[in-house]
Amino acid sequence: MIVREPRVPSPYRSRLAASDVSEHVVDVGGSSTRYWIYETPDAEEARVTIVAVHGFRGDHHGLEPVVAHLVGVRVVMPDLPGFGDSSPLTGEHTVAAYARWLTAFVAALGLGDDVVVLGHSFGSIVTSAALADGLRASRLVLVNPIAAPALRGPRGVVTRLAVLYYWAGAALPERAGLAALQSALVTRFTSLAMVKTRDRGLRRWIHDQHDAYFSRFADRRVVLDAFRASVSSDVSSYAARVDVPTLLIAADRDDITALPAQHELRALFPDATLDVIDGVGHLIHYEKPREAAAAVEAFVR
């Protein structure tokens, strides 16, 4: 695991400082799962708890800008097993395995059936699969949901290149393969491909976030497992079996899932609302966290 602390101060740090943050650990599914609890302003009065699941190759830091803009909720945010400070699961890191882990995680913390579950990107697949397979929750929020197979997205060619990249990472000898998967050049290329804002300061901070957290995975096996899981499934496979009110927060410029696919996904859920944020791509949580938080607050209340 490569660990480098961020060098660019967060533009949302003063807002996040208004929350009380505590760090914890629990053993679930063979993983020593590290998680953080954020008590946002007026959280005790609202008594709403959100369990938030980050995307592929990230960790809990990615969703902190959204948390920074929330008021009146309690947020529980783990690092996915094998990423950040959480150790890997026992066995392969499939969508089904992550879904079982999430169900067990919520149970281990005794959060109850009234918890709100939120997933971003790959986390949208994990959370949807968990609810479809029996995780009890009051509501589901999906930010930048993966609405269709990644190879069918607006940049399907880029996704195919990613498949080749991860194939090479698996085929090379251990040290060379790991170095390729942790390449700073590839991380920057990926970041440049996703960022949409023209704000230079915000762009610099986003790139620094990816530099700091994109390679914090336990080993080569974990990241290859998770990549296969991320491109072999999508939320549409689980939507019909999610029986709670669901909010989709999508972007009009998302290169992973085109907006028409988000409308199609909304129709697959028994009870879903689609909120589209303009002028942003797959990084809603970095570029438009205030708008995302406003949509979440209105939905959970």
Coordinates of C-alpha atoms in Angstrom, one line a residue:
M1 CA 0.0 0.0 0.0
I2 CA 1.2 3.5 -0.9
V3 CA 0.5 6.0 1.7
R4 CA 1.0 9.7 0.9
E5 CA -0.7 12.4 2.9
P6 CA -2.6 15.1 0.8
R7 CA -0.7 18.3 0.1
V8 CA -3.5 20.6 -1.0
P9 CA -5.8 21.9 1.7
S10 CA -9.5 20.9 1.2
P11 CA -11.8 23.7 0.2
Y12 CA -14.4 22.1 2.4
R13 CA -12.2 21.7 5.5
S14 CA -13.8 24.5 7.6
R15 CA -17.3 23.0 7.0
L16 CA -16.1 19.5 7.9
A17 CA -14.5 20.9 11.1
A18 CA -18.0 21.7 12.3
S19 CA -18.7 17.9 12.7
D20 CA -17.5 15.8 15.6
V21 CA -15.5 12.9 14.0
S22 CA -14.5 9.6 15.8
E23 CA -12.6 6.6 14.4
H24 CA -13.6 3.0 15.2
V25 CA -12.9 -0.6 14.0
V26 CA -15.0 -3.7 13.9
D27 CA -14.3 -7.3 12.6
V28 CA -16.7 -8.2 9.8
G29 CA -16.4 -11.0 7.2
G30 CA -12.8 -11.5 8.1
S31 CA -12.0 -7.9 7.6
S32 CA -10.8 -5.6 10.3
T33 CA -13.0 -2.8 9.1
R34 CA -12.1 0.8 10.0
Y35 CA -15.0 3.3 10.0
W36 CA -15.6 6.9 11.0
I37 CA -18.7 8.5 12.6
Y38 CA -19.5 12.1 11.8
E39 CA -21.9 13.9 14.0
T40 CA -22.9 16.8 11.9
P41 CA -24.4 20.0 13.4
D42 CA -27.8 19.2 15.1
A43 CA -27.4 15.5 14.5
E44 CA -28.8 14.5 17.9
E45 CA -32.1 16.4 17.2
A46 CA -32.7 14.7 13.8
R47 CA -31.6 11.2 14.8
V48 CA -31.1 10.2 11.1
T49 CA -28.2 7.8 10.5
I50 CA -26.6 7.4 7.1
V51 CA -24.2 4.6 6.2
A52 CA -22.1 5.8 3.3
V53 CA -20.1 3.5 1.0
H54 CA -17.3 5.0 -1.2
G55 CA -16.3 4.0 -4.8
F56 CA -13.7 1.9 -6.4
R57 CA -10.1 2.5 -5.3
G58 CA -11.1 5.3 -3.0
D59 CA -11.7 5.4 0.8
H60 CA -13.9 7.3 3.2
H61 CA -12.2 10.6 2.5
G62 CA -13.9 10.8 -0.9
L63 CA -17.4 11.4 0.5
E64 CA -16.2 13.8 3.2
P65 CA -17.1 16.9 1.1
V66 CA -20.7 15.8 1.0
V67 CA -20.7 15.1 4.7
A68 CA -19.3 18.6 5.3
H69 CA -22.4 20.1 3.8
L70 CA -24.9 17.9 5.7
V71 CA -26.8 19.2 8.7
G72 CA -28.8 17.2 11.2
V73 CA -27.6 13.7 10.3
R74 CA -25.2 11.1 11.7
V75 CA -22.9 9.6 9.1
V76 CA -21.2 6.2 9.5
M77 CA -18.5 5.8 6.8
P78 CA -16.3 2.7 6.5
D79 CA -13.4 2.0 4.2
L80 CA -14.3 -0.9 2.0
P81 CA -12.4 -4.1 2.9
G82 CA -9.1 -4.1 1.3
F83 CA -9.0 -0.4 0.7
G84 CA -7.9 2.5 2.9
D85 CA -7.3 1.3 6.5
S86 CA -9.6 -1.8 6.3
S87 CA -8.0 -5.2 5.8
P88 CA -9.3 -7.5 3.1
L89 CA -12.2 -9.9 3.3
T90 CA -11.7 -13.7 3.5
G91 CA -12.0 -14.9 0.0
E92 CA -12.7 -13.1 -3.3
H93 CA -13.8 -9.5 -3.3
T94 CA -17.0 -9.9 -5.4
V95 CA -20.1 -7.7 -5.4
A96 CA -21.9 -10.4 -3.5
A97 CA -19.1 -10.6 -0.9
Y98 CA -19.1 -6.9 -0.4
A99 CA -22.9 -6.9 -0.1
R100 CA -22.7 -9.6 2.6
W101 CA -20.1 -7.6 4.4
L102 CA -22.2 -4.4 4.3
T103 CA -25.2 -6.3 5.7
A104 CA -23.0 -7.7 8.5
F105 CA -21.4 -4.3 9.1
V106 CA -24.8 -2.6 9.7
A107 CA -25.9 -5.5 12.0
A108 CA -22.6 -5.4 13.9
L109 CA -23.1 -1.8 14.7
G110 CA -26.8 -2.4 15.7
L111 CA -28.0 0.4 13.5
G112 CA -31.5 -0.9 13.0
D113 CA -33.9 -1.0 10.1
D114 CA -34.4 2.8 9.9
V115 CA -30.8 3.4 8.7
V116 CA -30.3 5.3 5.4
V117 CA -27.8 3.7 3.0
L118 CA -25.8 5.7 0.5
G119 CA -23.4 4.5 -2.1
H120 CA -21.2 6.4 -4.6
S121 CA -20.1 4.8 -8.0
F122 CA -19.0 1.2 -7.2
G123 CA -20.6 1.8 -3.8
S124 CA -23.9 2.2 -5.6
I125 CA -23.6 -1.4 -6.9
V126 CA -22.6 -2.7 -3.5
T127 CA -25.4 -1.0 -1.6
S128 CA -28.0 -1.9 -4.2
A129 CA -27.0 -5.5 -4.1
A130 CA -27.1 -5.6 -0.3
L131 CA -30.6 -4.2 -0.2
A132 CA -31.8 -6.5 -2.9
D133 CA -30.4 -9.4 -1.0
G134 CA -32.0 -8.5 2.4
L135 CA -30.3 -5.6 4.1
R136 CA -33.0 -3.7 5.9
A137 CA -33.0 0.1 5.6
S138 CA -35.5 2.9 5.4
R139 CA -34.1 4.6 2.2
L140 CA -31.3 4.2 -0.4
V141 CA -29.3 7.1 -1.9
L142 CA -27.1 6.4 -5.0
V143 CA -24.6 9.1 -6.1
N144 CA -23.3 8.8 -9.6
P145 CA -24.9 5.3 -9.8
I146 CA -23.5 2.8 -12.3
A147 CA -26.7 2.4 -14.2
A148 CA -25.5 0.2 -17.0
P149 CA -22.5 -1.9 -17.9
A150 CA -19.4 0.3 -17.9
L151 CA -18.4 -0.9 -21.4
R152 CA -21.6 0.7 -22.7
G153 CA -20.8 4.1 -21.2
P154 CA -20.0 7.3 -23.1
R155 CA -16.3 6.4 -22.9
G156 CA -16.5 2.6 -23.5
V157 CA -13.2 2.8 -25.3
V158 CA -11.5 4.2 -22.1
T159 CA -13.1 1.4 -20.1
R160 CA -11.7 -1.2 -22.5
L161 CA -8.3 0.4 -22.0
A162 CA -8.8 0.1 -18.3
V163 CA -9.6 -3.6 -18.7
L164 CA -6.3 -4.1 -20.6
Y165 CA -4.4 -2.1 -17.9
Y166 CA -5.7 -4.3 -15.1
W167 CA -5.1 -7.4 -17.2
A168 CA -1.5 -6.3 -17.5
G169 CA -1.3 -5.6 -13.8
A170 CA -2.4 -9.2 -13.2
A171 CA -0.2 -10.8 -15.9
L172 CA 3.1 -9.1 -14.9
P173 CA 5.3 -10.4 -12.1
E174 CA 4.2 -9.4 -8.6
R175 CA 6.4 -6.4 -8.1
A176 CA 6.1 -5.1 -11.6
G177 CA 2.3 -5.6 -11.6
L178 CA 1.9 -3.8 -8.3
A179 CA 4.0 -0.9 -9.5
A180 CA 1.8 -0.6 -12.6
L181 CA -1.4 -0.7 -10.6
Q182 CA 0.0 2.1 -8.3
S183 CA 1.4 4.2 -11.2
A184 CA 1.1 7.9 -10.4
L185 CA 0.9 8.6 -14.1
V186 CA -2.1 6.4 -14.6
T187 CA -3.7 7.9 -11.5
R188 CA -3.3 11.4 -12.9
F189 CA -4.6 10.3 -16.3
T190 CA -7.7 8.8 -14.6
S191 CA -8.2 12.0 -12.6
L192 CA -7.9 14.2 -15.7
A193 CA -10.4 12.0 -17.5
M194 CA -13.1 12.5 -14.8
V195 CA -12.7 16.1 -13.6
K196 CA -15.0 18.7 -15.2
T197 CA -14.6 21.9 -13.2
R198 CA -12.6 24.7 -14.7
D199 CA -11.8 26.0 -11.2
R200 CA -8.0 25.6 -11.1
G201 CA -7.8 25.4 -7.3
L202 CA -10.5 22.8 -7.2
R203 CA -8.9 20.8 -10.0
R204 CA -5.6 20.9 -8.2
W205 CA -7.2 19.7 -4.9
I206 CA -9.1 16.8 -6.7
H207 CA -5.9 15.6 -8.4
D208 CA -4.1 15.7 -5.0
Q209 CA -6.9 13.7 -3.4
H210 CA -6.5 11.0 -6.1
D211 CA -2.7 11.0 -5.7
A212 CA -3.1 10.6 -1.9
Y213 CA -5.9 8.0 -1.7
F214 CA -6.1 6.1 -5.1
S215 CA -3.4 3.6 -4.3
R216 CA -4.3 2.8 -0.7
F217 CA -5.3 -0.8 -1.4
A218 CA -4.0 -3.8 0.5
D219 CA -2.5 -5.8 -2.3
R220 CA -2.8 -6.7 -6.0
R221 CA -5.4 -9.4 -5.5
V222 CA -7.8 -7.0 -3.8
V223 CA -7.7 -4.3 -6.5
L224 CA -8.0 -6.8 -9.3
D225 CA -10.9 -8.5 -7.6
A226 CA -12.7 -5.2 -7.1
F227 CA -12.1 -4.1 -10.6
R228 CA -13.6 -7.2 -12.1
A229 CA -16.6 -6.7 -9.7
S230 CA -16.9 -3.1 -10.8
V231 CA -17.1 -3.8 -14.6
S232 CA -19.0 -7.1 -14.4
S233 CA -22.1 -5.7 -12.7
D234 CA -24.3 -2.6 -12.4
V235 CA -27.2 -1.3 -10.4
S236 CA -29.8 -2.3 -13.0
S237 CA -29.2 -5.9 -12.0
Y238 CA -30.6 -5.3 -8.5
A239 CA -33.0 -2.3 -8.9
A240 CA -36.3 -4.3 -9.2
R241 CA -35.6 -6.0 -5.8
V242 CA -34.9 -2.8 -3.8
D243 CA -38.2 -2.2 -2.0
V244 CA -37.4 1.1 -0.3
P245 CA -37.7 4.7 -1.5
T246 CA -34.5 5.4 -3.6
L247 CA -32.9 8.6 -4.7
L248 CA -30.6 8.7 -7.7
I249 CA -28.2 11.7 -7.8
A250 CA -26.8 11.7 -11.3
A251 CA -24.7 14.1 -13.4
D252 CA -25.4 15.4 -16.9
R253 CA -21.8 14.9 -17.9
D254 CA -20.9 11.6 -16.4
D255 CA -18.6 9.6 -18.7
I256 CA -19.2 6.3 -16.9
T257 CA -23.0 6.3 -17.2
A258 CA -24.8 8.4 -19.8
L259 CA -27.8 10.4 -18.5
P260 CA -30.4 8.4 -20.6
A261 CA -29.3 5.2 -18.8
Q262 CA -30.0 7.0 -15.5
H263 CA -33.6 7.6 -16.6
E264 CA -33.9 4.0 -17.6
L265 CA -32.5 2.9 -14.2
R266 CA -35.0 5.1 -12.3
A267 CA -37.8 3.2 -14.0
L268 CA -36.5 -0.1 -12.8
F269 CA -36.9 0.7 -9.1
P270 CA -40.3 0.2 -7.6
D271 CA -40.0 3.7 -6.0
A272 CA -37.3 6.0 -7.2
T273 CA -36.6 9.7 -7.8
L274 CA -33.9 11.0 -10.1
D275 CA -32.1 14.3 -9.2
V276 CA -29.8 15.5 -12.0
I277 CA -26.9 17.9 -11.2
D278 CA -25.7 19.9 -14.1
G279 CA -22.2 20.8 -15.1
V280 CA -20.5 17.9 -13.4
G281 CA -19.4 14.4 -14.3
H282 CA -18.5 11.3 -12.2
L283 CA -17.1 13.5 -9.4
I284 CA -20.2 14.9 -7.9
H285 CA -18.8 14.3 -4.4
Y286 CA -15.8 16.5 -5.1
E287 CA -17.2 19.2 -7.5
K288 CA -20.8 19.6 -6.4
P289 CA -21.0 18.3 -2.8
R290 CA -23.3 21.1 -1.6
E291 CA -25.9 20.2 -4.2
A292 CA -25.6 16.5 -3.4
A293 CA -26.0 17.2 0.3
A294 CA -29.1 19.3 -0.3
A295 CA -30.7 16.5 -2.3
V296 CA -29.8 14.0 0.4
E297 CA -31.2 16.1 3.2
A298 CA -34.5 16.8 1.4
F299 CA -34.9 13.1 0.7
V300 CA -34.1 11.7 4.2
R301 CA -36.5 14.1 5.9

